[in-house]
Structures are given as C-alpha cells and as structure tokens.
Coordinates of C-alpha atoms and ligand atoms in Angstrom, one line a residue:
X153 CA 0.0 0.0 0.0
X154 CA 2.5 2.6 -1.2
X155 CA 0.0 5.5 -0.8
X156 CA -0.3 5.0 3.0
X157 CA 3.4 5.1 3.7
X158 CA 4.1 8.7 2.9
X159 CA 0.9 9.7 4.6
X160 CA 1.9 7.9 7.8
X161 CA 5.3 9.5 7.6
X162 CA 3.8 13.0 7.1
X163 CA 1.6 12.4 10.2
X164 CA 4.7 11.6 12.3
X165 CA 6.4 14.7 11.0
X166 CA 3.4 16.8 11.8
X167 CA 3.3 15.7 15.3
X168 CA 6.8 17.1 15.9
X169 CA 7.0 20.1 13.6
X170 CA 4.0 21.0 11.3
X171 CA 5.3 22.1 7.9
X172 CA 5.5 25.7 6.9
X173 CA 2.4 27.7 5.9
X174 CA 0.3 26.5 8.8
X175 CA -3.4 26.6 8.2
X176 CA -5.0 29.8 9.6
X177 CA -8.7 28.9 10.1
X178 CA -11.1 31.3 8.2
X179 CA -14.4 30.3 9.8
X180 CA -15.8 33.0 12.1
X181 CA -12.8 35.2 11.3
X182 CA -13.6 39.0 11.1
X183 CA -13.4 40.3 7.5
X184 CA -10.9 43.1 8.4
X185 CA -8.2 40.4 9.1
X186 CA -8.2 39.1 5.5
X187 CA -5.0 41.0 4.4
X188 CA -3.1 39.6 7.5
X189 CA -4.0 36.0 7.0
X190 CA -1.2 35.1 4.5
X191 CA 1.7 36.8 6.4
X192 CA 0.4 35.3 9.7
X193 CA 0.4 31.9 8.1
X194 CA 4.0 32.4 6.9
X195 CA 5.2 33.6 10.3
X196 CA 3.7 30.7 12.1
X197 CA 5.0 28.2 9.5
X198 CA 8.5 29.6 9.7
X199 CA 8.5 29.6 13.5
X200 CA 7.3 26.0 14.0
X201 CA 9.4 24.6 11.2
X202 CA 12.6 25.1 13.2
X203 CA 14.0 24.9 16.7
X204 CA 15.9 28.2 16.2
X205 CA 14.4 29.8 19.3
X206 CA 15.1 26.8 21.6
X207 CA 18.7 26.5 20.3
X208 CA 19.3 30.2 21.0
X209 CA 17.9 29.8 24.5
X210 CA 20.1 26.8 25.1
X211 CA 23.1 28.6 23.9
X212 CA 22.4 31.5 26.2
X213 CA 22.2 29.4 29.3
X214 CA 25.0 27.0 28.4
X215 CA 27.4 29.8 27.6
X216 CA 26.7 32.5 30.2
X217 CA 24.8 30.6 33.0
X218 CA 22.7 32.7 35.3
X219 CA 22.4 36.4 34.7
X220 CA 22.1 38.2 38.1
X221 CA 22.3 42.0 38.0
X222 CA 25.9 43.1 38.4
X223 CA 27.4 39.8 37.4
X224 CA 30.0 39.3 34.7
X225 CA 27.6 36.7 33.3
X226 CA 24.9 39.3 32.6
X227 CA 27.4 41.7 31.2
X228 CA 28.8 39.2 28.7
X229 CA 25.3 38.0 27.8
X230 CA 24.2 41.5 27.0
X231 CA 27.3 42.0 24.7
X232 CA 26.4 38.7 22.9
X233 CA 22.7 39.7 22.5
X234 CA 23.7 43.0 20.8
X235 CA 26.0 41.1 18.4
X236 CA 23.4 38.5 17.7
X237 CA 20.6 41.0 17.0
X238 CA 22.9 42.7 14.5
X239 CA 23.6 39.4 12.9
X240 CA 19.9 38.8 12.6
X241 CA 19.7 42.0 10.6
X242 CA 17.7 43.9 13.3
X243 CA 17.9 47.7 13.0
X244 CA 18.9 50.4 15.5
X245 CA 20.4 47.8 17.7
X246 CA 21.8 49.5 20.8
X247 CA 22.0 49.4 24.6
X248 CA 20.5 51.9 27.1
X249 CA 22.4 52.3 30.3
X250 CA 20.9 51.4 33.7
X251 CA 22.6 51.5 37.1
X252 CA 21.6 48.3 38.9
X253 CA 21.9 47.0 42.5
X254 CA 24.7 44.5 42.8
X255 CA 23.8 41.9 45.4
X256 CA 26.0 38.8 45.8
X257 CA 25.1 35.6 47.7
X258 CA 28.5 34.3 48.7
X259 CA 28.7 31.1 50.7
X260 CA 25.7 30.0 52.8
X261 CA 24.5 27.1 54.8
X262 CA 21.9 26.0 57.3
X263 CA 22.1 23.1 59.7
X264 CA 20.4 21.6 62.7
X265 CA 23.0 21.8 65.4
X266 CA 23.8 19.0 67.7
X267 CA 26.2 16.2 68.3
X268 CA 25.7 15.2 64.7
X269 CA 24.9 18.4 62.7
X270 CA 22.2 17.9 60.0
X271 CA 22.7 20.1 57.0
X272 CA 19.5 21.4 55.3
X273 CA 18.9 22.5 51.7
X274 CA 18.4 26.2 51.6
X275 CA 18.8 29.3 49.4
X276 CA 19.3 32.8 50.8
X277 CA 16.6 35.3 49.7
X278 CA 17.7 37.9 47.2
X279 CA 18.6 41.3 48.7
X280 CA 19.0 39.7 52.2
X281 CA 21.8 40.9 54.5
X282 CA 24.3 38.3 55.6
X283 CA 25.0 36.8 59.0
X284 CA 28.1 37.5 61.1
X285 CA 31.0 35.4 59.8
X286 CA 30.4 32.8 62.6
X287 CA 26.8 32.5 61.6
X288 CA 23.7 32.8 63.8
X289 CA 22.7 30.0 66.1
X290 CA 19.3 30.1 67.7
X291 CA 16.3 28.1 68.6
X292 CA 13.6 27.6 65.9
X293 CA 10.0 28.8 66.1
X294 CA 7.6 27.6 63.4
X295 CA 4.5 29.5 62.4
X296 CA 2.1 29.1 59.4
X297 CA 1.0 32.7 58.8
X298 CA 1.3 36.3 60.2
X299 CA -1.5 35.6 62.7
X300 CA 0.4 32.8 64.3
X301 CA 3.5 35.0 64.3
X302 CA 1.7 37.6 66.2
X303 CA 0.3 35.0 68.6
X304 CA 3.8 33.7 69.2
X305 CA 5.4 37.2 69.6
X306 CA 6.6 36.5 73.2
X307 CA 8.6 33.5 71.9
X308 CA 10.2 35.3 68.9
X309 CA 12.9 37.4 70.5
X310 CA 16.4 36.0 69.9
X311 CA 14.9 33.1 67.8
X312 CA 14.9 32.0 64.2
X313 CA 11.4 32.0 62.8
X314 CA 10.2 29.8 60.0
X315 CA 7.1 30.5 58.0
X316 CA 5.8 27.0 57.0
X317 CA 3.2 28.3 54.5
X318 CA 1.5 25.9 52.1
X319 CA 1.8 27.0 48.5
X320 CA -1.5 28.1 47.1
X321 CA -1.0 30.8 44.5
X322 CA 2.2 32.7 44.0
X323 CA 0.6 36.0 44.8
X324 CA -0.8 34.8 48.1
X325 CA 2.3 33.0 49.3
X326 CA 5.0 35.3 48.1
X327 CA 4.0 38.0 50.6
X328 CA 5.6 35.9 53.4
X329 CA 8.9 35.8 51.5
X330 CA 8.8 39.6 50.8
X331 CA 7.4 40.9 54.1
X332 CA 8.2 38.1 56.5
X333 CA 11.8 39.2 57.4
X334 CA 10.7 42.6 58.6
X335 CA 7.7 41.2 60.5
X336 CA 10.0 38.8 62.3
X337 CA 12.8 41.4 62.7
X338 CA 10.5 43.9 64.4
X339 CA 9.6 41.3 67.1
X340 CA 13.3 40.7 67.9
X341 CA 13.7 37.6 65.8
X342 CA 17.3 37.1 64.6
X343 CA 16.7 35.3 61.2
X344 CA 13.7 34.3 59.1
X345 CA 13.2 31.1 57.1
X346 CA 10.4 30.3 54.7
X347 CA 9.2 27.1 53.1
X348 CA 10.2 27.8 49.5
X349 CA 7.5 29.6 47.5
X350 CA 6.4 27.1 44.9
X351 CA 4.7 23.7 44.5
X352 CA 6.5 20.7 46.0
X353 CA 9.6 20.0 44.1
X354 CA 12.5 17.6 44.6
X355 CA 14.3 19.4 47.4
X356 CA 14.6 22.5 45.3
X357 CA 14.5 25.7 47.4
X358 CA 13.3 28.9 45.6
X359 CA 15.1 32.2 46.0
X360 CA 13.4 35.5 45.3
X361 CA 13.5 39.1 46.6
X362 CA 12.6 40.1 50.1
X363 CA 11.6 43.7 51.0
X364 CA 12.8 45.1 54.2
X365 CA 10.4 47.7 55.7
X366 CA 12.1 51.0 56.0
X367 CA 13.3 52.0 59.5
X368 CA 12.9 48.5 60.9
X369 CA 15.6 46.0 61.9
X370 CA 17.0 44.0 59.1
X371 CA 17.6 40.3 59.6
X372 CA 19.0 37.6 57.2
X373 CA 16.4 35.4 55.5
X374 CA 16.5 32.2 53.5
X375 CA 14.2 29.7 51.8
X376 CA 14.3 26.0 52.8
X377 CA 13.1 23.1 50.6
X378 CA 9.7 21.7 51.2
X379 CA 11.2 18.5 52.5
X380 CA 13.4 20.3 55.0
X381 CA 10.5 22.6 56.1
X382 CA 8.4 19.5 56.7
X383 CA 11.2 17.9 58.7
X384 CA 11.6 20.9 60.9
X385 CA 7.8 21.1 61.4
X386 CA 7.7 17.4 62.4
X387 CA 10.5 17.9 64.9
X388 CA 8.9 20.9 66.5
X389 CA 5.5 19.1 66.6
X390 CA 7.3 16.2 68.4
X391 CA 8.4 18.7 71.1
X392 CA 12.0 18.6 70.1
X393 CA 13.9 21.8 70.9
X394 CA 15.4 22.5 67.5
X395 CA 18.5 24.7 67.3
X396 CA 19.6 26.0 63.9
X397 CA 22.8 27.6 62.7
X398 CA 22.5 29.9 59.7
X399 CA 25.5 31.3 57.8
X400 CA 25.2 33.7 54.9
X401 CA 27.8 35.9 53.3
X402 CA 25.2 37.8 51.3
X403 CA 25.8 41.5 50.8
X404 CA 25.4 44.5 48.5
X405 CA 28.4 45.8 46.5
X406 CA 28.2 49.3 45.0
X407 CA 25.7 49.7 42.1
X408 CA 26.9 48.3 38.8
X409 CA 26.6 49.4 35.2
X410 CA 24.1 47.5 33.2
X411 CA 22.0 48.0 30.1
X412 CA 18.6 47.4 28.4
X413 CA 19.2 45.9 25.0
X414 CA 17.1 47.3 22.1
X415 CA 16.6 46.1 18.6
X416 CA 14.0 47.1 16.0
X417 CA 12.4 46.6 12.6
X418 CA 11.7 50.2 11.6
X419 CA 8.2 51.0 10.4
X420 CA 7.9 51.5 6.7
X421 CA 5.3 54.3 7.0
X422 CA 5.0 55.3 10.7
X423 CA 8.4 54.6 12.1
X424 CA 7.8 56.9 15.2
X425 CA 4.8 54.7 16.3
X426 CA 6.2 51.7 18.2
X427 CA 5.0 48.3 19.3
X428 CA 7.3 47.2 22.1
X429 CA 7.8 43.5 23.1
X430 CA 10.3 41.9 25.4
X431 CA 11.3 40.1 28.5
X432 CA 13.9 40.6 31.3
X433 CA 17.4 39.4 30.5
X434 CA 18.6 39.3 34.1
X435 CA 17.8 36.2 36.3
X436 CA 18.4 35.0 39.8
X437 CA 21.9 33.4 40.4
X438 CA 20.6 29.9 40.4
X439 CA 19.9 27.6 37.4
X440 CA 20.3 29.4 34.1
X441 CA 17.2 31.6 34.1
X442 CA 15.9 29.6 31.1
X443 CA 12.2 30.0 31.9
X444 CA 12.6 33.2 34.0
X445 CA 13.1 34.9 31.7
X446 CA 15.6 33.8 29.0
X447 CA 12.6 32.2 27.2
X448 CA 10.6 35.4 27.2
X449 CA 13.5 37.4 25.8
X450 CA 14.3 34.8 23.1
X451 CA 10.6 34.4 22.1
X452 CA 10.0 38.1 21.7
X453 CA 13.4 38.6 19.9
X454 CA 12.5 35.7 17.7
X455 CA 9.3 37.5 16.6
X456 CA 11.5 40.2 15.0
X457 CA 13.9 37.7 13.5
X458 CA 11.0 35.9 11.8
X459 CA 9.7 39.1 10.3
X460 CA 13.1 40.0 9.1
X461 CA 13.7 36.6 7.6
X462 CA 10.4 36.7 5.8
X463 CA 10.9 40.3 4.6
X464 CA 7.9 41.5 6.6
X465 CA 8.3 45.2 7.4
X466 CA 5.1 46.5 9.2
X467 CA 3.8 50.0 8.9
X468 CA 4.9 50.9 12.4
X469 CA 8.2 50.1 14.2
X470 CA 8.5 46.9 16.1
X471 CA 10.9 47.0 19.0
X472 CA 12.3 44.3 21.2
X473 CA 13.6 45.3 24.6
X474 CA 15.6 42.9 26.8
X475 CA 15.2 44.6 30.2
X476 CA 17.8 44.4 32.9
X477 CA 17.3 44.0 36.7
X478 CA 13.7 42.9 36.9
X479 CA 14.4 40.4 39.7
X480 CA 16.0 42.4 42.4
X481 CA 15.3 46.1 41.6
X482 CA 13.1 46.6 38.5
X483 CA 15.4 49.4 37.4
X484 CA 15.4 48.4 33.7
X485 CA 11.7 49.0 33.5
X486 CA 11.8 52.4 35.2
X487 CA 14.9 53.4 33.2
X488 CA 13.1 52.6 30.0
X489 CA 10.1 54.7 31.1
X490 CA 12.3 57.7 32.1
X491 CA 14.4 57.6 28.9
X492 CA 11.3 57.4 26.6
X493 CA 9.0 59.7 28.6
X494 CA 8.5 62.1 25.7
X495 CA 7.9 59.2 23.4
X496 CA 5.4 57.0 25.3
X497 CA 2.4 58.6 23.6
X498 CA 3.6 56.9 20.5
X499 CA 3.8 53.5 22.1
X500 CA 0.7 51.8 20.6
X501 CA 1.1 48.6 22.6
X502 CA 3.6 46.9 25.0
X503 CA 3.9 43.2 25.4
X504 CA 5.9 41.3 28.0
X505 CA 6.6 37.6 28.1
X506 CA 7.6 36.6 31.7
X507 CA 5.4 33.7 32.6
X508 CA 7.5 31.0 30.9
X509 CA 7.4 29.8 27.3
X510 CA 5.6 26.6 28.0
X511 CA 2.6 25.7 25.8
X512 CA 1.2 29.1 24.9
X513 CA -2.6 29.6 25.2
X514 CA -2.8 33.2 24.2
X515 CA -2.4 36.5 25.9
X516 CA -3.5 38.6 28.9
X517 CA -4.7 42.0 27.9
X518 CA -5.2 45.3 29.8
X519 CA -6.7 48.3 28.1
X520 CA -9.9 49.7 26.7
X521 CA -12.8 47.4 25.6
X522 CA -12.5 48.7 22.1
X523 CA -8.8 47.7 21.9
X524 CA -9.6 44.3 23.6
X525 CA -12.1 43.6 20.8
X526 CA -9.5 44.2 18.2
X527 CA -6.9 42.1 20.0
X528 CA -9.5 39.3 20.3
X529 CA -10.1 39.5 16.5
X530 CA -6.3 39.3 15.9
X531 CA -6.1 36.3 18.2
X532 CA -8.3 34.3 15.9
X533 CA -5.3 34.0 13.6
X534 CA -3.7 31.9 16.3
X535 CA -6.4 29.3 16.5
X536 CA -4.4 26.9 14.4
X537 CA -1.7 26.7 17.2
X538 CA -4.3 26.9 20.0
X539 CA -2.9 30.3 21.2
X540 CA -6.0 32.3 20.6
X541 CA -7.3 33.0 24.2
X542 CA -7.4 36.6 25.4
X543 CA -7.7 36.8 29.1
X544 CA -7.7 39.7 31.7
X545 CA -4.6 41.3 33.3
X546 CA -2.0 41.9 30.6
X547 CA 1.2 43.4 31.7
X548 CA 4.5 42.8 33.3
X549 CA 7.0 44.2 35.8
X550 CA 9.2 45.7 33.1
X551 CA 6.5 47.3 30.9
X552 CA 4.5 48.3 34.0
X553 CA 6.2 51.7 34.7
X554 CA 5.7 52.9 31.0
X555 CA 2.2 51.4 30.8
X556 CA 1.0 53.2 33.9
X557 CA 2.7 56.4 33.0
X558 CA 1.0 56.7 29.6
X559 CA -2.0 54.4 29.7
X560 CA -0.5 52.1 27.0
X561 CA -2.5 48.9 26.2
X562 CA -0.5 46.0 27.8
X563 CA -0.3 42.4 26.9
X564 CA 1.5 39.3 28.4
X565 CA 2.0 35.9 26.9
X566 CA 0.1 33.3 28.7
X567 CA 1.3 29.7 28.8
X568 CA 0.2 26.4 30.3
X569 CA 3.0 24.7 32.2
X570 CA 4.4 24.2 35.7
X571 CA 6.2 27.6 35.7
X572 CA 6.4 27.9 39.5
X573 CA 7.8 24.4 40.0
X574 CA 11.2 25.6 38.7
X575 CA 10.8 29.3 39.2
X576 CA 13.9 30.9 40.9
X577 CA 15.5 27.4 41.5
X578 CA 18.6 25.6 40.3
X579 CA 16.2 23.6 38.1
X580 CA 15.4 26.5 35.9
X581 CA 17.2 25.1 32.9
X582 CA 16.4 24.8 29.2
X583 CA 15.7 21.1 29.3
X584 CA 12.3 21.9 30.9
X585 CA 11.2 23.7 27.8
X586 CA 9.8 22.0 24.7
X587 CA 11.3 23.4 21.4
X588 CA 7.8 23.3 19.8
X589 CA 6.4 25.3 22.7
X590 CA 8.9 28.2 22.5
X591 CA 8.4 28.0 18.7
X592 CA 4.7 28.4 19.1
X593 CA 5.2 31.2 21.6
X594 CA 7.4 33.0 19.1
X595 CA 4.8 32.5 16.4
X596 CA 2.0 33.8 18.6
X597 CA 3.9 36.9 19.6
X598 CA 5.1 37.5 16.0
X599 CA 1.5 37.4 14.6
X600 CA 0.0 39.6 17.3
X601 CA 2.8 42.1 17.1
X602 CA 2.8 42.2 13.3
X603 CA -0.9 42.9 13.0
X604 CA -0.9 45.6 15.7
X605 CA 2.1 47.2 13.9
X606 CA 0.5 46.9 10.4
X607 CA -3.2 47.8 10.8
X608 CA -4.0 51.1 9.3
X609 CA -5.7 52.6 12.4
X610 CA -3.7 52.8 15.7
X611 CA -5.0 50.1 18.1
X612 CA -5.0 52.6 21.0
Ligands
LIG1190 ZN1 10.7 36.9 35.6

C-alpha cells in the first residue's frame, strides 16, 4: 500500500513540527483580518518549522549561565545579544544604560545543630543581608502565617522563625517571602526562614527578593526546601527543641553598570509609532534563568527575527527590549520609562513575556474594551496553534512603569505549564522547555505584534 506510507510519515512529522504555511482557520474570522492571513500563516509556519528559538535559549544558558544583576555573566550575555541582534539584521540595535543593584550571595549554609549536625537544603533570599561570619545560632519557632507569628510574639525574640506556609498561588504565598523578614525582625527575631515559595519539588528551594520595611531592623532570610520545612515542622511538633545555625555571606556591592538591549524593525510608513515587546534578561543566580526569563527574551526577539527573515516590514516600528534587573530592583523598566518619557504617547502597545514559554494559550490584555475587541479578533489568527485565548490582566513588571505612565495597552504571553515548579531554582534550565512550545510562543507573539504594527488605524 504505497500510498499509505508517505501519509503515515507525514503524520509523524506533523506531530513534531508542522510544515511551513500552517493553516489559519477562516471560519468566524472577522473580515478586516483578511489581508493579514497570509503573512500570519508564513510567520507561524516559519516559527514552528525550526527549533531556532530553543537553540538560542540553550546557547544563552549553556554559555553564560545565570544572569544576576551586576554579574559578569549578565554583562557578557548583553554583549552577545547585541552582536546576535545585529547578525539577525535587526535595526537600530543599541544598549541603554541602567545602574543596577549588585547583590551577591556568597557562601551560605543552614544546619540543625547537635552532636551530629544535620545540613539542610536552603537558598538565601535575594537582597538579604548576611549573618556575622560565625553565623547565627538560635532556637527555631515555626508559624504558618502572620496571625500565628503575632500570637507567638513572646517567643520570637532571639529566635529563628520559619514560615511554613503551604503553596496556594504565587501572589498569596510570596508576601511571606517579601514581608516576613521585617515582620520577624520587628519582634526581635534574629533570622527568618520560609518554606520555599512554589509547588512541592524535589528538594529545590526557591530564592526571590525580600523587601525590608524602611526603618525596621533587618535580619537575614532564606528559603528552605519543602522536605526540610516538613522535617523541621515534624521535629517541633514532636516537642524537640530544634536549634539551627544559619550562615550567609550575602551583601550588596556598589551599584553596577548594566543595560537594556534594544533592537528594531523600523516601520515602513509610521516609524515613530512603536509596538514594544520583550522580557527581562537578568535572572536569579541559580539555574540558568531559562524559563525566568531567558525564554521570554528569546521568544520576543524571535518574533522580530522571523519578520526580518520573511521580509515582513510592518507599517509601524516593532521594537524588542531585553530589560535588565527585573528580579532584584526593577530598574530596567523604570529606566526605559524615564528615557522614553517624551515618546510613550507613540507606544501603541507593550507586550511582555515573563510567565514562561511553556505551551502558549494566548495573551492577557489590559486596556480599553475597544482595543480588547481588536486584540480578540487578531487572536483568531492563532487558533491553528491553539494560542487564541485573550484573558484579563495583561502586563509585566518591566513594561509596568511605562504602561502606567502613559495608559498604554498592555499584553502578556500566557502559557500552560508548571512555571512555578522551577521558578527561581537551580532547576530553571532549558531542558524543561519544549522546542515546539517556544516556537509556538514566538509565532503567537510575532503574529499579534505584526498585525498591531501593520493595521491602518492605531489600536489605541
Ligand atoms: Zn521573571
């Protein structure tokens, strides 16, 4: 049955990488989209026919490792990104200077003291102060929330307090990481620990920034893995008097020079009107920041590379920005706003990808209802790759300052995947990302960006 063989082969190939010129469904599609259907199809086809985005992301992590603000890694990665963008043929490729905080972790450890010390798996929280060189040794108090902390206030002075908070949502749980240290410090506690903010992993603690409350005592703070938090909880529940020794060399060095990286495809008719897309190029100093947020950087950058490769030059300028210092300062986003203050009225849309490049489902959107209706129409072009959902709450930490300043419509890539499992951990590496997922993410961003930049009327 010779006819069946090629068909079966084609099916196998389709499952991995659909061939170029992916079908863009026409049913129920608004008529105004007709001129964009063919370029959209080419963009999607080109994106999913190769693993270029994944390979670039892998190269980034393999070569430079993590990219914490102030690190030589980030500096070298920025230099590479500029060269690569030029090699892609992007235009107006340049850097914009940003002074960034320079926090370093140094050596750190946590152990249960005793005749046979028991080391625990921990990660100091970003922006934490360190301990004295000899470390801090104290008795452990375990609480599950701020109410229990207040109830235990008489027992906190001179002790190490651990928040053993079950992970619900990131937003709900992260406040203990951010605000816990000062809440404990003000009661006289000497250090704060938190059960790592994320779903249960395989003994992978999650770092992330803390926020000391101004004018209150600062104490060192660290995350412990779920397994270790559970162990400590069991020991305390058993009535064991647990003593811990925490050692952290964490400290701030003077602010460092860093840069936002910018590349463009200049608009053919309205070059001063800009659609901005991007992610943050810095990461925590664990893993290789593949998912947070190398993937968002590469997927948005890839959208421009695809347009360039296919000779698609939209009416307006499309700009990719790789912001610096999202994780422990947010200074890249504010520097962008300040530098482009006079120009923000001409930003017709801003899009950030910082929720991982797992299987894309569509976008979050914030803006007027009229703009939302247009965005929803455009998303129908992405039905073929199942990335056509438009949800509430578009935005991102780096586009936030500009968006708020000038009321710019804001979008974020939405994806389905276990983002928070590897978030801010040593496990945030490229092997967790499927090449086809990041290809689809690039395709979705490319199509949305292209149409917004091309449509005759401004979308805002
Ligand atoms: Zn991020």
